[in-house]
């Protein structure tokens, strides 16, 4: 059991709580921050309180959380009618949007993810239509389908956000259990 007067414990718990908030609030790190706070606490206490098993589980949760946003948005697009081109474009757009939004444009990772995924679905579907040589009449119905698939990106994002919250709560529970045992 951890000593309750240890400032490292309180800093780690504060960082973990910021991670919980970050699983809901765009722009703040979520589950990976909970993992990093537990890892830092374990390292600073010589791995006496938090051992390898909880850290491996927390690392797994952090990895799942990182994948959840991308996988959920791609699945949402596909489920709502995107072709393979649109799904691939949405996944690539989500990745590029996240990086550009967070690092270069200043809009943040989450808005970049959403906007990038939607733009990627449209770009992928446009490339598919050009490659197949569709006529303007054929394209008009396809754009409705593409718009619906872009809406699926938003549905997928919400599903990913729910997964983030669940993984954050599980991560906090594992961290707290490791501290109490």
CSV table of C-alpha atoms in Angstrom, one decimal:
chain,number,residue,atom,x,y,z
A,1,UNK,CA,0.0,0.0,0.0
A,2,UNK,CA,1.3,3.5,-0.9
A,3,UNK,CA,2.1,6.0,1.8
A,4,UNK,CA,-0.6,8.7,1.7
A,5,UNK,CA,1.8,11.5,2.6
A,6,UNK,CA,4.0,10.9,-0.4
A,7,UNK,CA,3.9,13.9,-2.8
A,8,UNK,CA,4.8,11.6,-5.7
A,9,UNK,CA,1.6,9.7,-5.1
A,10,UNK,CA,-0.5,12.8,-5.1
A,11,UNK,CA,1.2,14.1,-8.3
A,12,UNK,CA,0.6,10.8,-10.0
A,13,UNK,CA,-3.0,10.7,-8.9
A,14,UNK,CA,-3.5,14.3,-10.1
A,15,UNK,CA,-2.0,13.4,-13.5
A,16,UNK,CA,-4.2,10.3,-13.7
A,17,UNK,CA,-7.3,12.4,-13.0
A,18,UNK,CA,-6.3,14.8,-15.7
A,19,UNK,CA,-6.1,11.7,-17.9
A,20,UNK,CA,-9.7,10.8,-17.0
A,21,UNK,CA,-10.8,14.3,-17.9
A,22,UNK,CA,-8.8,14.1,-21.1
A,23,UNK,CA,-10.7,11.0,-22.2
A,24,UNK,CA,-13.7,13.3,-22.5
A,25,UNK,CA,-12.3,16.8,-23.2
A,26,UNK,CA,-10.6,17.3,-26.6
A,27,UNK,CA,-7.1,18.5,-26.5
A,28,UNK,CA,-6.1,16.8,-23.2
A,29,UNK,CA,-4.3,13.4,-23.2
A,30,UNK,CA,-6.5,10.7,-21.9
A,31,UNK,CA,-5.7,7.0,-21.2
A,32,UNK,CA,-2.0,7.3,-22.2
A,33,UNK,CA,-1.6,9.9,-19.5
A,34,UNK,CA,-3.0,7.6,-16.9
A,35,UNK,CA,-0.6,4.9,-18.0
A,36,UNK,CA,2.4,7.4,-18.0
A,37,UNK,CA,1.4,8.6,-14.5
A,38,UNK,CA,1.3,5.0,-13.2
A,39,UNK,CA,4.6,4.3,-14.9
A,40,UNK,CA,6.3,7.3,-13.5
A,41,UNK,CA,5.0,6.5,-10.0
A,42,UNK,CA,6.2,2.9,-10.3
A,43,UNK,CA,9.6,4.0,-11.5
A,44,UNK,CA,10.0,6.7,-8.8
A,45,UNK,CA,9.0,4.2,-6.0
A,46,UNK,CA,11.3,1.4,-7.3
A,47,UNK,CA,8.4,-0.7,-8.6
A,48,UNK,CA,7.6,-1.6,-5.0
A,49,UNK,CA,4.0,-0.5,-5.0
A,50,UNK,CA,2.9,-0.7,-8.7
A,51,UNK,CA,4.4,-3.8,-10.3
A,52,UNK,CA,4.8,-5.2,-13.8
A,53,UNK,CA,1.3,-6.8,-14.1
A,54,UNK,CA,-0.7,-3.5,-13.6
A,55,UNK,CA,1.7,-1.6,-15.8
A,56,UNK,CA,1.3,-4.1,-18.7
A,57,UNK,CA,-2.5,-3.9,-18.3
A,58,UNK,CA,-2.4,-0.1,-18.3
A,59,UNK,CA,-0.1,-0.1,-21.3
A,60,UNK,CA,-2.5,-2.4,-23.1
A,61,UNK,CA,-5.4,0.0,-22.3
A,62,UNK,CA,-3.4,3.0,-23.5
A,63,UNK,CA,-2.6,1.2,-26.8
A,64,UNK,CA,-6.3,0.2,-27.2
A,65,UNK,CA,-7.3,3.8,-26.6
A,66,UNK,CA,-5.0,5.1,-29.3
A,67,UNK,CA,-6.3,2.6,-31.8
A,68,UNK,CA,-10.0,3.1,-30.8
A,69,UNK,CA,-10.4,6.6,-32.3
A,70,UNK,CA,-9.0,5.5,-35.7
A,71,UNK,CA,-10.7,2.2,-35.8
A,72,UNK,CA,-14.1,3.5,-34.7
A,73,UNK,CA,-14.1,6.3,-37.2
A,74,UNK,CA,-13.1,4.0,-40.0
A,75,UNK,CA,-15.7,1.4,-39.0
A,76,UNK,CA,-18.4,4.1,-38.8
A,77,UNK,CA,-17.6,5.3,-42.3
A,78,UNK,CA,-17.7,1.7,-43.7
A,79,UNK,CA,-20.9,0.9,-41.8
A,80,UNK,CA,-22.6,3.9,-43.3
A,81,UNK,CA,-21.7,3.1,-46.9
A,82,UNK,CA,-18.2,4.2,-47.6
A,83,UNK,CA,-16.3,2.0,-50.2
A,84,UNK,CA,-12.9,0.6,-49.4
A,85,UNK,CA,-11.4,3.7,-51.0
A,86,UNK,CA,-13.5,6.0,-48.8
A,87,UNK,CA,-12.7,3.9,-45.7
A,88,UNK,CA,-9.0,4.0,-46.4
A,89,UNK,CA,-9.2,7.7,-47.2
A,90,UNK,CA,-11.0,8.3,-43.9
A,91,UNK,CA,-8.4,6.4,-41.9
A,92,UNK,CA,-5.5,8.2,-43.6
A,93,UNK,CA,-7.4,11.5,-43.3
A,94,UNK,CA,-7.9,10.9,-39.6
A,95,UNK,CA,-4.3,10.2,-39.0
A,96,UNK,CA,-3.1,13.2,-41.0
A,97,UNK,CA,-5.8,15.4,-39.5
A,98,UNK,CA,-4.8,14.4,-36.0
A,99,UNK,CA,-1.1,15.2,-36.6
A,100,UNK,CA,-1.7,18.4,-38.5
A,101,UNK,CA,-4.4,19.6,-36.1
A,102,UNK,CA,-2.3,19.0,-33.1
A,103,UNK,CA,1.1,20.0,-34.4
A,104,UNK,CA,0.7,22.6,-37.1
A,105,UNK,CA,-2.8,24.1,-37.4
A,106,UNK,CA,-3.5,24.7,-33.7
A,107,UNK,CA,-7.0,23.4,-33.8
A,108,UNK,CA,-6.2,20.3,-31.7
A,109,UNK,CA,-6.0,16.6,-32.3
A,110,UNK,CA,-9.7,15.8,-31.9
A,111,UNK,CA,-11.1,18.4,-34.4
A,112,UNK,CA,-8.3,17.5,-36.7
A,113,UNK,CA,-9.2,13.8,-36.4
A,114,UNK,CA,-12.9,14.5,-37.2
A,115,UNK,CA,-12.2,17.0,-40.1
A,116,UNK,CA,-9.4,14.9,-41.5
A,117,UNK,CA,-11.6,11.7,-41.5
A,118,UNK,CA,-14.5,13.4,-43.2
A,119,UNK,CA,-12.2,15.0,-45.8
A,120,UNK,CA,-10.5,11.7,-46.3
A,121,UNK,CA,-13.8,9.9,-46.9
A,122,UNK,CA,-14.8,12.5,-49.5
A,123,UNK,CA,-11.3,12.3,-51.2
A,124,UNK,CA,-11.3,8.5,-51.2
A,125,UNK,CA,-14.8,8.3,-52.8
A,126,UNK,CA,-13.8,11.0,-55.3
A,127,UNK,CA,-10.7,9.0,-56.3
A,128,UNK,CA,-12.8,5.9,-56.6
A,129,UNK,CA,-15.3,7.6,-58.9
A,130,UNK,CA,-12.5,9.0,-61.1
A,131,UNK,CA,-10.8,5.7,-61.3
A,132,UNK,CA,-14.0,4.0,-62.3
A,133,UNK,CA,-14.9,6.7,-64.9
A,134,UNK,CA,-18.4,7.4,-63.5
A,135,UNK,CA,-20.8,9.7,-65.4
A,136,UNK,CA,-22.2,12.8,-63.7
A,137,UNK,CA,-25.5,11.0,-63.3
A,138,UNK,CA,-23.9,8.1,-61.5
A,139,UNK,CA,-21.9,10.5,-59.3
A,140,UNK,CA,-24.9,12.4,-58.0
A,141,UNK,CA,-26.2,9.4,-56.0
A,142,UNK,CA,-22.7,8.5,-55.0
A,143,UNK,CA,-22.3,11.9,-53.3
A,144,UNK,CA,-25.3,11.3,-51.1
A,145,UNK,CA,-23.8,8.0,-50.1
A,146,UNK,CA,-20.5,9.7,-49.4
A,147,UNK,CA,-22.3,12.3,-47.3
A,148,UNK,CA,-23.9,9.5,-45.3
A,149,UNK,CA,-20.5,7.8,-44.9
A,150,UNK,CA,-19.1,11.0,-43.6
A,151,UNK,CA,-21.9,11.1,-41.1
A,152,UNK,CA,-20.8,7.6,-40.1
A,153,UNK,CA,-17.4,9.1,-39.3
A,154,UNK,CA,-19.1,11.2,-36.6
A,155,UNK,CA,-21.0,8.2,-35.3
A,156,UNK,CA,-17.7,6.3,-35.2
A,157,UNK,CA,-16.1,9.2,-33.4
A,158,UNK,CA,-18.8,9.1,-30.7
A,159,UNK,CA,-18.3,5.3,-30.3
A,160,UNK,CA,-14.5,5.9,-30.0
A,161,UNK,CA,-15.1,8.5,-27.3
A,162,UNK,CA,-17.3,6.1,-25.3
A,163,UNK,CA,-14.5,3.5,-25.6
A,164,UNK,CA,-12.0,6.2,-24.4
A,165,UNK,CA,-14.1,6.9,-21.3
A,166,UNK,CA,-14.5,3.2,-20.5
A,167,UNK,CA,-10.8,2.5,-20.9
A,168,UNK,CA,-10.0,5.6,-18.7
A,169,UNK,CA,-12.2,4.4,-15.9
A,170,UNK,CA,-10.7,0.9,-16.2
A,171,UNK,CA,-7.2,2.3,-16.1
A,172,UNK,CA,-8.0,4.3,-13.0
A,173,UNK,CA,-9.4,1.3,-11.3
A,174,UNK,CA,-6.3,-0.8,-12.1
A,175,UNK,CA,-4.0,2.0,-10.9
A,176,UNK,CA,-6.0,2.4,-7.7
A,177,UNK,CA,-6.1,-1.3,-7.1
A,178,UNK,CA,-2.3,-1.5,-7.5
A,179,UNK,CA,-1.9,1.3,-5.0
A,180,UNK,CA,-4.2,-0.3,-2.4
A,181,UNK,CA,-2.8,-3.9,-2.6
